[in-house]
């Protein structure tokens, strides 16, 4: 294998969310037990934007942007200045700390784009980077892509109720070993837990003590359930150096605007400056006309977000009830976001094979747990931003199939 | 300077097309001679999509994509399969060689996205890469970003008429030195010259002899003027290994669809596979709804492209006439694309300062030549896809200002 083949071998995407259609079952089909269980296909690997539609008015704003022509098509690489001004003010109010629209913010092609640029602008080959396990699958891969070294920090989410469960000793250990950066998502993807104010304060204190840069992925931080404890924004935390934190958000999830590919990063000016330089050779800018859609972000119609949250909470609770009624499954209640991360009992087939069987025999797609941490192979992630009834019926089929493969 | 600061210092974008508004004049303002010359502002750093509007029907296709919902919002990372099928067939016909829609093609966020992924999927740190000088500014920067070593190959465009002027000895020398890849644009950006059939055959033979991979950026290859000689597609050339070439195109320029951020790369299956793996952590996919706009690509209304080309050719000829009437300016006739790359006479101020004066005193924006090659500092690039009259008047102001600074 050549150097480039080896490098990319670590980036395999066959099990990544959304790539299932490119996967062939191969030998796994042989182990299937019983007949298919019919039902409406549900793809829990991402949210269903047909069930939860884009923010009202978003298409109209795109149209306005298109009609504006060149001014909206060709923006600065960091995004159009008047849109940044608008969004910065709202993000400052939401995160409770100032946002510098001109020098401390960049619009990106999706939150993924922001994450890529932020990591690329923070670490170089050989650097150590603390990442949480489990956490969003791309964090690990990005660290690998830049030939940096990941230092895992465990999230003991299953043993905690009052906090996310970050192992702070491991985090300090990572910094002591020389980790230059810490990357984490809050709420955590895939578990949906949020970091307690004490945990956030501890992260701020440790990052500050060791001079580390923090990349906080808060993609899901708007979708907080009524039983969610206080959400703390790290960037608003005392003691954190504003130049050493980048916060990432975007309207792809809760607001269902993924088809426009929009994300935003805000924080340290020199990091944002580097991100823009890189964006100039990666994708130039977030699609010009799409940027106009951000005009409605954090300015949705009165009550719209509350309703969206309530509808998701109802699905969450129905699914949680079903998983918990099935023996041997443990699942923590998500406090924000639309992910469930149940841990399955031991089965007669490996978890990867169960995920395959599920897709093949029940038309239910989930993301295997080892995408998020090496030790999470016995868990599966479901994005329950779906049609309520379809999601419930899909989980019923999932549990029925699970029984078939129980030891 | 830290390692990361050093790395990004080489990626400075202050003079990159479109970034001029972020630049402050500083001391340069002191050297300005005379009063401003009034006129309608023209930004030659990119095409004017208000003068040359997006392909008819493109917005309607976006709307259809949006209305289709989830199926168009969440596509495979390499782009929606049915769109790839459609586009692959047309690109095969255009480039005169087969395109594998399923395994040999990827949709990207703009042609820039395709270039970034293609280079990242081809070279690793320490590799040698042959690049043309002058050529698109990002090629050089991308090679630097991946810590590879550029081996410049000179394009003697000014001394040639029957060919682009690639120094084939230097190209072979680069391969002999171990260059693993060759990156070039055809038509060449910034000069607008196209490579002759003999030059393309020679590139194919050399790449094949030394086992090098070629990345052919053909972004502008549809906009060929009536006086353009035969255009040869490297990928259709005998002797080229189809697994070792990636061709890049997109509808951002001639078709004025830049605001949708769409590009495409097609060629070697293993390279495309790596590009997709990387896209999964860079930006996920080209904006879903935007992908639908590609339905009209290479399927524009009858006569539309011919008219567009004729209109550009008329602007080209008017501007060429003006530049050539001014003493000491040399400029080669572009055969395709919408760039002019005149070489200016020696002035009383450095060329960078003239570019600044031009913007400040005449509201005319051009891209300084050293963005394209270290030895091209005395040239400027103009994208003449502009309102015809405005472009002519802007060039008149440019020449008037030039006279002011002549030695």
PDB file of N, CA and C in Angstrom, chain B residues 276-357:
ATOM      1  N   UNK B 276     -13.889  11.037  -2.184  1.00  0.00           N
ATOM      2  CA  UNK B 276     -15.150  10.962  -1.450  1.00  0.00           C
ATOM      3  C   UNK B 276     -14.912  10.775   0.048  1.00  0.00           C
ATOM      4  N   UNK B 277     -13.951   9.940   0.375  1.00  0.00           N
ATOM      5  CA  UNK B 277     -13.656   9.738   1.797  1.00  0.00           C
ATOM      6  C   UNK B 277     -13.280  11.055   2.463  1.00  0.00           C
ATOM      7  N   UNK B 278     -12.540  11.843   1.727  1.00  0.00           N
ATOM      8  CA  UNK B 278     -12.119  13.123   2.288  1.00  0.00           C
ATOM      9  C   UNK B 278     -13.287  14.107   2.327  1.00  0.00           C
ATOM     10  N   UNK B 279     -14.078  14.117   1.277  1.00  0.00           N
ATOM     11  CA  UNK B 279     -15.231  15.022   1.263  1.00  0.00           C
ATOM     12  C   UNK B 279     -16.129  14.772   2.492  1.00  0.00           C
ATOM     13  N   UNK B 280     -16.182  13.513   2.936  1.00  0.00           N
ATOM     14  CA  UNK B 280     -17.000  13.163   4.102  1.00  0.00           C
ATOM     15  C   UNK B 280     -16.582  13.923   5.351  1.00  0.00           C
ATOM     16  N   UNK B 281     -15.328  14.351   5.414  1.00  0.00           N
ATOM     17  CA  UNK B 281     -14.901  15.106   6.598  1.00  0.00           C
ATOM     18  C   UNK B 281     -14.561  16.562   6.277  1.00  0.00           C
ATOM     19  N   UNK B 282     -14.718  16.954   5.019  1.00  0.00           N
ATOM     20  CA  UNK B 282     -14.421  18.340   4.651  1.00  0.00           C
ATOM     21  C   UNK B 282     -15.707  19.169   4.563  1.00  0.00           C
ATOM     22  N   UNK B 283     -16.683  18.662   3.851  1.00  0.00           N
ATOM     23  CA  UNK B 283     -17.921  19.443   3.676  1.00  0.00           C
ATOM     24  C   UNK B 283     -19.121  18.535   3.444  1.00  0.00           C
ATOM     25  N   UNK B 284     -18.960  17.248   3.623  1.00  0.00           N
ATOM     26  CA  UNK B 284     -19.974  16.214   3.391  1.00  0.00           C
ATOM     27  C   UNK B 284     -20.325  16.037   1.917  1.00  0.00           C
ATOM     28  N   UNK B 285     -20.858  17.089   1.316  1.00  0.00           N
ATOM     29  CA  UNK B 285     -21.291  16.964  -0.089  1.00  0.00           C
ATOM     30  C   UNK B 285     -21.496  18.356  -0.673  1.00  0.00           C
ATOM     31  N   UNK B 286     -21.558  18.427  -2.010  1.00  0.00           N
ATOM     32  CA  UNK B 286     -22.033  19.658  -2.645  1.00  0.00           C
ATOM     33  C   UNK B 286     -23.454  19.899  -2.148  1.00  0.00           C
ATOM     34  N   UNK B 287     -23.806  21.149  -1.890  1.00  0.00           N
ATOM     35  CA  UNK B 287     -25.128  21.466  -1.347  1.00  0.00           C
ATOM     36  C   UNK B 287     -26.195  20.671  -2.098  1.00  0.00           C
ATOM     37  N   UNK B 288     -26.997  19.925  -1.347  1.00  0.00           N
ATOM     38  CA  UNK B 288     -27.937  18.983  -1.951  1.00  0.00           C
ATOM     39  C   UNK B 288     -28.828  19.610  -3.004  1.00  0.00           C
ATOM     40  N   UNK B 289     -29.539  20.665  -2.625  1.00  0.00           N
ATOM     41  CA  UNK B 289     -30.477  21.267  -3.579  1.00  0.00           C
ATOM     42  C   UNK B 289     -29.740  21.806  -4.809  1.00  0.00           C
ATOM     43  N   UNK B 290     -28.549  22.347  -4.589  1.00  0.00           N
ATOM     44  CA  UNK B 290     -27.767  22.879  -5.712  1.00  0.00           C
ATOM     45  C   UNK B 290     -27.478  21.800  -6.745  1.00  0.00           C
ATOM     46  N   UNK B 291     -27.233  20.584  -6.269  1.00  0.00           N
ATOM     47  CA  UNK B 291     -26.901  19.504  -7.207  1.00  0.00           C
ATOM     48  C   UNK B 291     -27.949  19.390  -8.310  1.00  0.00           C
ATOM     49  N   UNK B 292     -29.207  19.672  -7.965  1.00  0.00           N
ATOM     50  CA  UNK B 292     -30.291  19.541  -8.942  1.00  0.00           C
ATOM     51  C   UNK B 292     -30.110  20.477 -10.132  1.00  0.00           C
ATOM     52  N   UNK B 293     -29.377  21.565  -9.922  1.00  0.00           N
ATOM     53  CA  UNK B 293     -29.158  22.544 -10.991  1.00  0.00           C
ATOM     54  C   UNK B 293     -28.337  21.929 -12.131  1.00  0.00           C
ATOM     55  N   UNK B 294     -27.552  20.903 -11.808  1.00  0.00           N
ATOM     56  CA  UNK B 294     -26.727  20.256 -12.836  1.00  0.00           C
ATOM     57  C   UNK B 294     -27.567  19.558 -13.916  1.00  0.00           C
ATOM     58  N   UNK B 295     -28.855  19.387 -13.662  1.00  0.00           N
ATOM     59  CA  UNK B 295     -29.722  18.793 -14.689  1.00  0.00           C
ATOM     60  C   UNK B 295     -29.672  19.574 -16.000  1.00  0.00           C
ATOM     61  N   UNK B 296     -29.438  20.874 -15.890  1.00  0.00           N
ATOM     62  CA  UNK B 296     -29.434  21.696 -17.122  1.00  0.00           C
ATOM     63  C   UNK B 296     -28.039  21.814 -17.736  1.00  0.00           C
ATOM     64  N   UNK B 297     -27.042  21.285 -17.046  1.00  0.00           N
ATOM     65  CA  UNK B 297     -25.659  21.479 -17.512  1.00  0.00           C
ATOM     66  C   UNK B 297     -25.417  20.669 -18.778  1.00  0.00           C
ATOM     67  N   UNK B 298     -24.836  21.270 -19.771  1.00  0.00           N
ATOM     68  CA  UNK B 298     -24.638  20.652 -21.090  1.00  0.00           C
ATOM     69  C   UNK B 298     -25.986  20.321 -21.746  1.00  0.00           C
ATOM     70  N   UNK B 299     -27.037  20.924 -21.259  1.00  0.00           N
ATOM     71  CA  UNK B 299     -28.350  20.722 -21.862  1.00  0.00           C
ATOM     72  C   UNK B 299     -29.059  22.073 -21.907  1.00  0.00           C
ATOM     73  N   UNK B 300     -28.268  23.118 -22.145  1.00  0.00           N
ATOM     74  CA  UNK B 300     -28.827  24.465 -22.191  1.00  0.00           C
ATOM     75  C   UNK B 300     -29.667  24.624 -23.461  1.00  0.00           C
ATOM     76  N   UNK B 301     -30.526  25.644 -23.467  1.00  0.00           N
ATOM     77  CA  UNK B 301     -31.350  25.865 -24.657  1.00  0.00           C
ATOM     78  C   UNK B 301     -30.477  26.009 -25.916  1.00  0.00           C
ATOM     79  N   UNK B 302     -30.996  25.519 -27.008  1.00  0.00           N
ATOM     80  CA  UNK B 302     -30.320  25.597 -28.314  1.00  0.00           C
ATOM     81  C   UNK B 302     -29.819  27.024 -28.579  1.00  0.00           C
ATOM     82  N   UNK B 303     -28.589  27.136 -28.959  1.00  0.00           N
ATOM     83  CA  UNK B 303     -28.055  28.442 -29.345  1.00  0.00           C
ATOM     84  C   UNK B 303     -27.575  29.306 -28.190  1.00  0.00           C
ATOM     85  N   UNK B 304     -27.963  28.936 -26.966  1.00  0.00           N
ATOM     86  CA  UNK B 304     -27.626  29.783 -25.813  1.00  0.00           C
ATOM     87  C   UNK B 304     -26.116  29.888 -25.622  1.00  0.00           C
ATOM     88  N   UNK B 305     -25.438  28.759 -25.679  1.00  0.00           N
ATOM     89  CA  UNK B 305     -23.985  28.766 -25.470  1.00  0.00           C
ATOM     90  C   UNK B 305     -23.272  29.511 -26.604  1.00  0.00           C
ATOM     91  N   UNK B 306     -23.736  29.304 -27.842  1.00  0.00           N
ATOM     92  CA  UNK B 306     -23.116  29.993 -28.975  1.00  0.00           C
ATOM     93  C   UNK B 306     -23.202  31.507 -28.799  1.00  0.00           C
ATOM     94  N   UNK B 307     -24.376  31.948 -28.342  1.00  0.00           N
ATOM     95  CA  UNK B 307     -24.541  33.385 -28.151  1.00  0.00           C
ATOM     96  C   UNK B 307     -23.614  33.895 -27.040  1.00  0.00           C
ATOM     97  N   UNK B 308     -23.573  33.127 -25.962  1.00  0.00           N
ATOM     98  CA  UNK B 308     -22.719  33.531 -24.838  1.00  0.00           C
ATOM     99  C   UNK B 308     -21.256  33.660 -25.288  1.00  0.00           C
ATOM    100  N   UNK B 309     -20.834  32.684 -26.084  1.00  0.00           N
ATOM    101  CA  UNK B 309     -19.444  32.717 -26.561  1.00  0.00           C
ATOM    102  C   UNK B 309     -19.215  33.941 -27.455  1.00  0.00           C
ATOM    103  N   UNK B 310     -20.162  34.192 -28.367  1.00  0.00           N
ATOM    104  CA  UNK B 310     -20.018  35.328 -29.285  1.00  0.00           C
ATOM    105  C   UNK B 310     -19.951  36.650 -28.515  1.00  0.00           C
ATOM    106  N   UNK B 311     -20.775  36.773 -27.486  1.00  0.00           N
ATOM    107  CA  UNK B 311     -20.768  38.009 -26.695  1.00  0.00           C
ATOM    108  C   UNK B 311     -19.440  38.201 -25.984  1.00  0.00           C
ATOM    109  N   UNK B 312     -18.897  37.111 -25.465  1.00  0.00           N
ATOM    110  CA  UNK B 312     -17.588  37.206 -24.802  1.00  0.00           C
ATOM    111  C   UNK B 312     -16.477  37.530 -25.806  1.00  0.00           C
ATOM    112  N   UNK B 313     -16.600  36.916 -26.977  1.00  0.00           N
ATOM    113  CA  UNK B 313     -15.564  37.143 -27.989  1.00  0.00           C
ATOM    114  C   UNK B 313     -15.532  38.624 -28.393  1.00  0.00           C
ATOM    115  N   UNK B 314     -16.701  39.220 -28.472  1.00  0.00           N
ATOM    116  CA  UNK B 314     -16.772  40.636 -28.842  1.00  0.00           C
ATOM    117  C   UNK B 314     -16.118  41.510 -27.769  1.00  0.00           C
ATOM    118  N   UNK B 315     -16.344  41.188 -26.518  1.00  0.00           N
ATOM    119  CA  UNK B 315     -15.701  41.957 -25.432  1.00  0.00           C
ATOM    120  C   UNK B 315     -14.187  41.760 -25.508  1.00  0.00           C
ATOM    121  N   UNK B 316     -13.805  40.486 -25.636  1.00  0.00           N
ATOM    122  CA  UNK B 316     -12.377  40.162 -25.734  1.00  0.00           C
ATOM    123  C   UNK B 316     -11.699  41.021 -26.798  1.00  0.00           C
ATOM    124  N   UNK B 317     -12.313  41.057 -27.981  1.00  0.00           N
ATOM    125  CA  UNK B 317     -11.668  41.754 -29.090  1.00  0.00           C
ATOM    126  C   UNK B 317     -11.595  43.267 -28.856  1.00  0.00           C
ATOM    127  N   UNK B 318     -12.641  43.831 -28.270  1.00  0.00           N
ATOM    128  CA  UNK B 318     -12.595  45.258 -27.946  1.00  0.00           C
ATOM    129  C   UNK B 318     -11.487  45.565 -26.940  1.00  0.00           C
ATOM    130  N   UNK B 319     -11.378  44.741 -25.923  1.00  0.00           N
ATOM    131  CA  UNK B 319     -10.356  45.003 -24.902  1.00  0.00           C
ATOM    132  C   UNK B 319      -8.952  44.783 -25.462  1.00  0.00           C
ATOM    133  N   UNK B 320      -8.800  43.715 -26.236  1.00  0.00           N
ATOM    134  CA  UNK B 320      -7.491  43.448 -26.851  1.00  0.00           C
ATOM    135  C   UNK B 320      -7.045  44.646 -27.688  1.00  0.00           C
ATOM    136  N   UNK B 321      -7.969  45.173 -28.485  1.00  0.00           N
ATOM    137  CA  UNK B 321      -7.661  46.321 -29.339  1.00  0.00           C
ATOM    138  C   UNK B 321      -7.156  47.492 -28.514  1.00  0.00           C
ATOM    139  N   UNK B 322      -7.816  47.728 -27.384  1.00  0.00           N
ATOM    140  CA  UNK B 322      -7.418  48.862 -26.544  1.00  0.00           C
ATOM    141  C   UNK B 322      -6.046  48.646 -25.900  1.00  0.00           C
ATOM    142  N   UNK B 323      -5.863  47.436 -25.363  1.00  0.00           N
ATOM    143  CA  UNK B 323      -4.560  47.165 -24.732  1.00  0.00           C
ATOM    144  C   UNK B 323      -3.432  47.295 -25.754  1.00  0.00           C
ATOM    145  N   UNK B 324      -3.693  46.787 -26.951  1.00  0.00           N
ATOM    146  CA  UNK B 324      -2.612  46.777 -27.954  1.00  0.00           C
ATOM    147  C   UNK B 324      -2.320  48.165 -28.520  1.00  0.00           C
ATOM    148  N   UNK B 325      -3.313  49.049 -28.403  1.00  0.00           N
ATOM    149  CA  UNK B 325      -3.102  50.412 -28.878  1.00  0.00           C
ATOM    150  C   UNK B 325      -2.269  51.226 -27.885  1.00  0.00           C
ATOM    151  N   UNK B 326      -2.098  50.669 -26.704  1.00  0.00           N
ATOM    152  CA  UNK B 326      -1.340  51.386 -25.679  1.00  0.00           C
ATOM    153  C   UNK B 326       0.104  50.900 -25.700  1.00  0.00           C
ATOM    154  N   UNK B 327       1.032  51.846 -25.726  1.00  0.00           N
ATOM    155  CA  UNK B 327       2.438  51.476 -25.916  1.00  0.00           C
ATOM    156  C   UNK B 327       2.982  50.615 -24.786  1.00  0.00           C
ATOM    157  N   UNK B 328       3.739  49.612 -25.178  1.00  0.00           N
ATOM    158  CA  UNK B 328       4.483  48.845 -24.172  1.00  0.00           C
ATOM    159  C   UNK B 328       3.712  47.741 -23.492  1.00  0.00           C
ATOM    160  N   UNK B 329       2.445  47.553 -23.906  1.00  0.00           N
ATOM    161  CA  UNK B 329       1.666  46.462 -23.305  1.00  0.00           C
ATOM    162  C   UNK B 329       1.654  45.285 -24.265  1.00  0.00           C
ATOM    163  N   UNK B 330       1.971  44.111 -23.777  1.00  0.00           N
ATOM    164  CA  UNK B 330       1.847  42.937 -24.641  1.00  0.00           C
ATOM    165  C   UNK B 330       0.805  42.004 -24.047  1.00  0.00           C
ATOM    166  N   UNK B 331       0.019  41.433 -24.911  1.00  0.00           N
ATOM    167  CA  UNK B 331      -1.040  40.531 -24.437  1.00  0.00           C
ATOM    168  C   UNK B 331      -1.320  39.499 -25.524  1.00  0.00           C
ATOM    169  N   UNK B 332      -1.389  38.249 -25.107  1.00  0.00           N
ATOM    170  CA  UNK B 332      -1.697  37.205 -26.077  1.00  0.00           C
ATOM    171  C   UNK B 332      -3.208  37.042 -26.177  1.00  0.00           C
ATOM    172  N   UNK B 333      -3.694  36.692 -27.364  1.00  0.00           N
ATOM    173  CA  UNK B 333      -5.132  36.533 -27.561  1.00  0.00           C
ATOM    174  C   UNK B 333      -5.626  35.264 -26.877  1.00  0.00           C
ATOM    175  N   UNK B 334      -6.547  35.395 -25.916  1.00  0.00           N
ATOM    176  CA  UNK B 334      -7.094  34.188 -25.279  1.00  0.00           C
ATOM    177  C   UNK B 334      -7.916  33.385 -26.284  1.00  0.00           C
ATOM    178  N   UNK B 335      -7.742  32.072 -26.241  1.00  0.00           N
ATOM    179  CA  UNK B 335      -8.453  31.196 -27.179  1.00  0.00           C
ATOM    180  C   UNK B 335      -9.709  30.607 -26.560  1.00  0.00           C
ATOM    181  N   UNK B 336      -9.776  30.655 -25.277  1.00  0.00           N
ATOM    182  CA  UNK B 336     -10.934  30.109 -24.556  1.00  0.00           C
ATOM    183  C   UNK B 336     -10.968  30.764 -23.186  1.00  0.00           C
ATOM    184  N   UNK B 337     -12.142  30.697 -22.540  1.00  0.00           N
ATOM    185  CA  UNK B 337     -12.269  31.303 -21.220  1.00  0.00           C
ATOM    186  C   UNK B 337     -12.443  32.799 -21.301  1.00  0.00           C
ATOM    187  N   UNK B 338     -12.502  33.449 -20.161  1.00  0.00           N
ATOM    188  CA  UNK B 338     -12.767  34.891 -20.175  1.00  0.00           C
ATOM    189  C   UNK B 338     -11.691  35.676 -19.431  1.00  0.00           C
ATOM    190  N   UNK B 339     -10.448  35.211 -19.520  1.00  0.00           N
ATOM    191  CA  UNK B 339      -9.352  35.958 -18.906  1.00  0.00           C
ATOM    192  C   UNK B 339      -8.444  36.606 -19.936  1.00  0.00           C
ATOM    193  N   UNK B 340      -8.010  37.806 -19.595  1.00  0.00           N
ATOM    194  CA  UNK B 340      -6.943  38.498 -20.328  1.00  0.00           C
ATOM    195  C   UNK B 340      -5.800  38.671 -19.341  1.00  0.00           C
ATOM    196  N   UNK B 341      -4.569  38.536 -19.849  1.00  0.00           N
ATOM    197  CA  UNK B 341      -3.419  38.623 -18.947  1.00  0.00           C
ATOM    198  C   UNK B 341      -2.356  39.526 -19.552  1.00  0.00           C
ATOM    199  N   UNK B 342      -2.670  40.826 -19.676  1.00  0.00           N
ATOM    200  CA  UNK B 342      -1.704  41.737 -20.287  1.00  0.00           C
ATOM    201  C   UNK B 342      -0.481  41.964 -19.398  1.00  0.00           C
ATOM    202  N   UNK B 343       0.651  42.133 -20.067  1.00  0.00           N
ATOM    203  CA  UNK B 343       1.893  42.468 -19.372  1.00  0.00           C
ATOM    204  C   UNK B 343       2.105  43.966 -19.487  1.00  0.00           C
ATOM    205  N   UNK B 344       2.276  44.614 -18.356  1.00  0.00           N
ATOM    206  CA  UNK B 344       2.361  46.070 -18.334  1.00  0.00           C
ATOM    207  C   UNK B 344       3.800  46.529 -18.575  1.00  0.00           C
ATOM    208  N   UNK B 345       3.953  47.756 -19.059  1.00  0.00           N
ATOM    209  CA  UNK B 345       5.318  48.305 -19.180  1.00  0.00           C
ATOM    210  C   UNK B 345       5.853  48.651 -17.784  1.00  0.00           C
ATOM    211  N   UNK B 346       7.107  48.992 -17.718  1.00  0.00           N
ATOM    212  CA  UNK B 346       7.682  49.384 -16.423  1.00  0.00           C
ATOM    213  C   UNK B 346       7.074  50.713 -15.986  1.00  0.00           C
ATOM    214  N   UNK B 347       6.656  50.760 -14.734  1.00  0.00           N
ATOM    215  CA  UNK B 347       5.997  51.962 -14.217  1.00  0.00           C
ATOM    216  C   UNK B 347       6.843  52.585 -13.113  1.00  0.00           C
ATOM    217  N   UNK B 348       6.410  53.764 -12.679  1.00  0.00           N
ATOM    218  CA  UNK B 348       7.147  54.458 -11.619  1.00  0.00           C
ATOM    219  C   UNK B 348       6.829  53.877 -10.240  1.00  0.00           C
ATOM    220  N   UNK B 349       5.825  53.030 -10.188  1.00  0.00           N
ATOM    221  CA  UNK B 349       5.483  52.364  -8.920  1.00  0.00           C
ATOM    222  C   UNK B 349       5.471  50.866  -9.173  1.00  0.00           C
ATOM    223  N   UNK B 350       5.658  50.061  -8.117  1.00  0.00           N
ATOM    224  CA  UNK B 350       5.623  48.603  -8.306  1.00  0.00           C
ATOM    225  C   UNK B 350       4.225  48.163  -8.767  1.00  0.00           C
ATOM    226  N   UNK B 351       4.164  47.046  -9.512  1.00  0.00           N
ATOM    227  CA  UNK B 351       2.889  46.590 -10.061  1.00  0.00           C
ATOM    228  C   UNK B 351       1.796  46.420  -8.991  1.00  0.00           C
ATOM    229  N   UNK B 352       2.153  45.893  -7.823  1.00  0.00           N
ATOM    230  CA  UNK B 352       1.169  45.716  -6.742  1.00  0.00           C
ATOM    231  C   UNK B 352       0.542  47.060  -6.373  1.00  0.00           C
ATOM    232  N   UNK B 353       1.378  48.087  -6.401  1.00  0.00           N
ATOM    233  CA  UNK B 353       0.900  49.408  -6.025  1.00  0.00           C
ATOM    234  C   UNK B 353       0.009  49.989  -7.129  1.00  0.00           C
ATOM    235  N   UNK B 354       0.330  49.639  -8.366  1.00  0.00           N
ATOM    236  CA  UNK B 354      -0.525  50.077  -9.466  1.00  0.00           C
ATOM    237  C   UNK B 354      -1.909  49.433  -9.351  1.00  0.00           C
ATOM    238  N   UNK B 355      -1.929  48.174  -8.995  1.00  0.00           N
ATOM    239  CA  UNK B 355      -3.212  47.479  -8.811  1.00  0.00           C
ATOM    240  C   UNK B 355      -4.029  48.170  -7.718  1.00  0.00           C
ATOM    241  N   UNK B 356      -3.346  48.585  -6.677  1.00  0.00           N
ATOM    242  CA  UNK B 356      -4.018  49.307  -5.597  1.00  0.00           C
ATOM    243  C   UNK B 356      -4.531  50.664  -6.092  1.00  0.00           C
ATOM    244  N   UNK B 357      -3.688  51.377  -6.804  1.00  0.00           N
ATOM    245  CA  UNK B 357      -4.077  52.690  -7.323  1.00  0.00           C
ATOM    246  C   UNK B 357      -5.293  52.572  -8.248  1.00  0.00           C
TER     247      UNK B 357
END
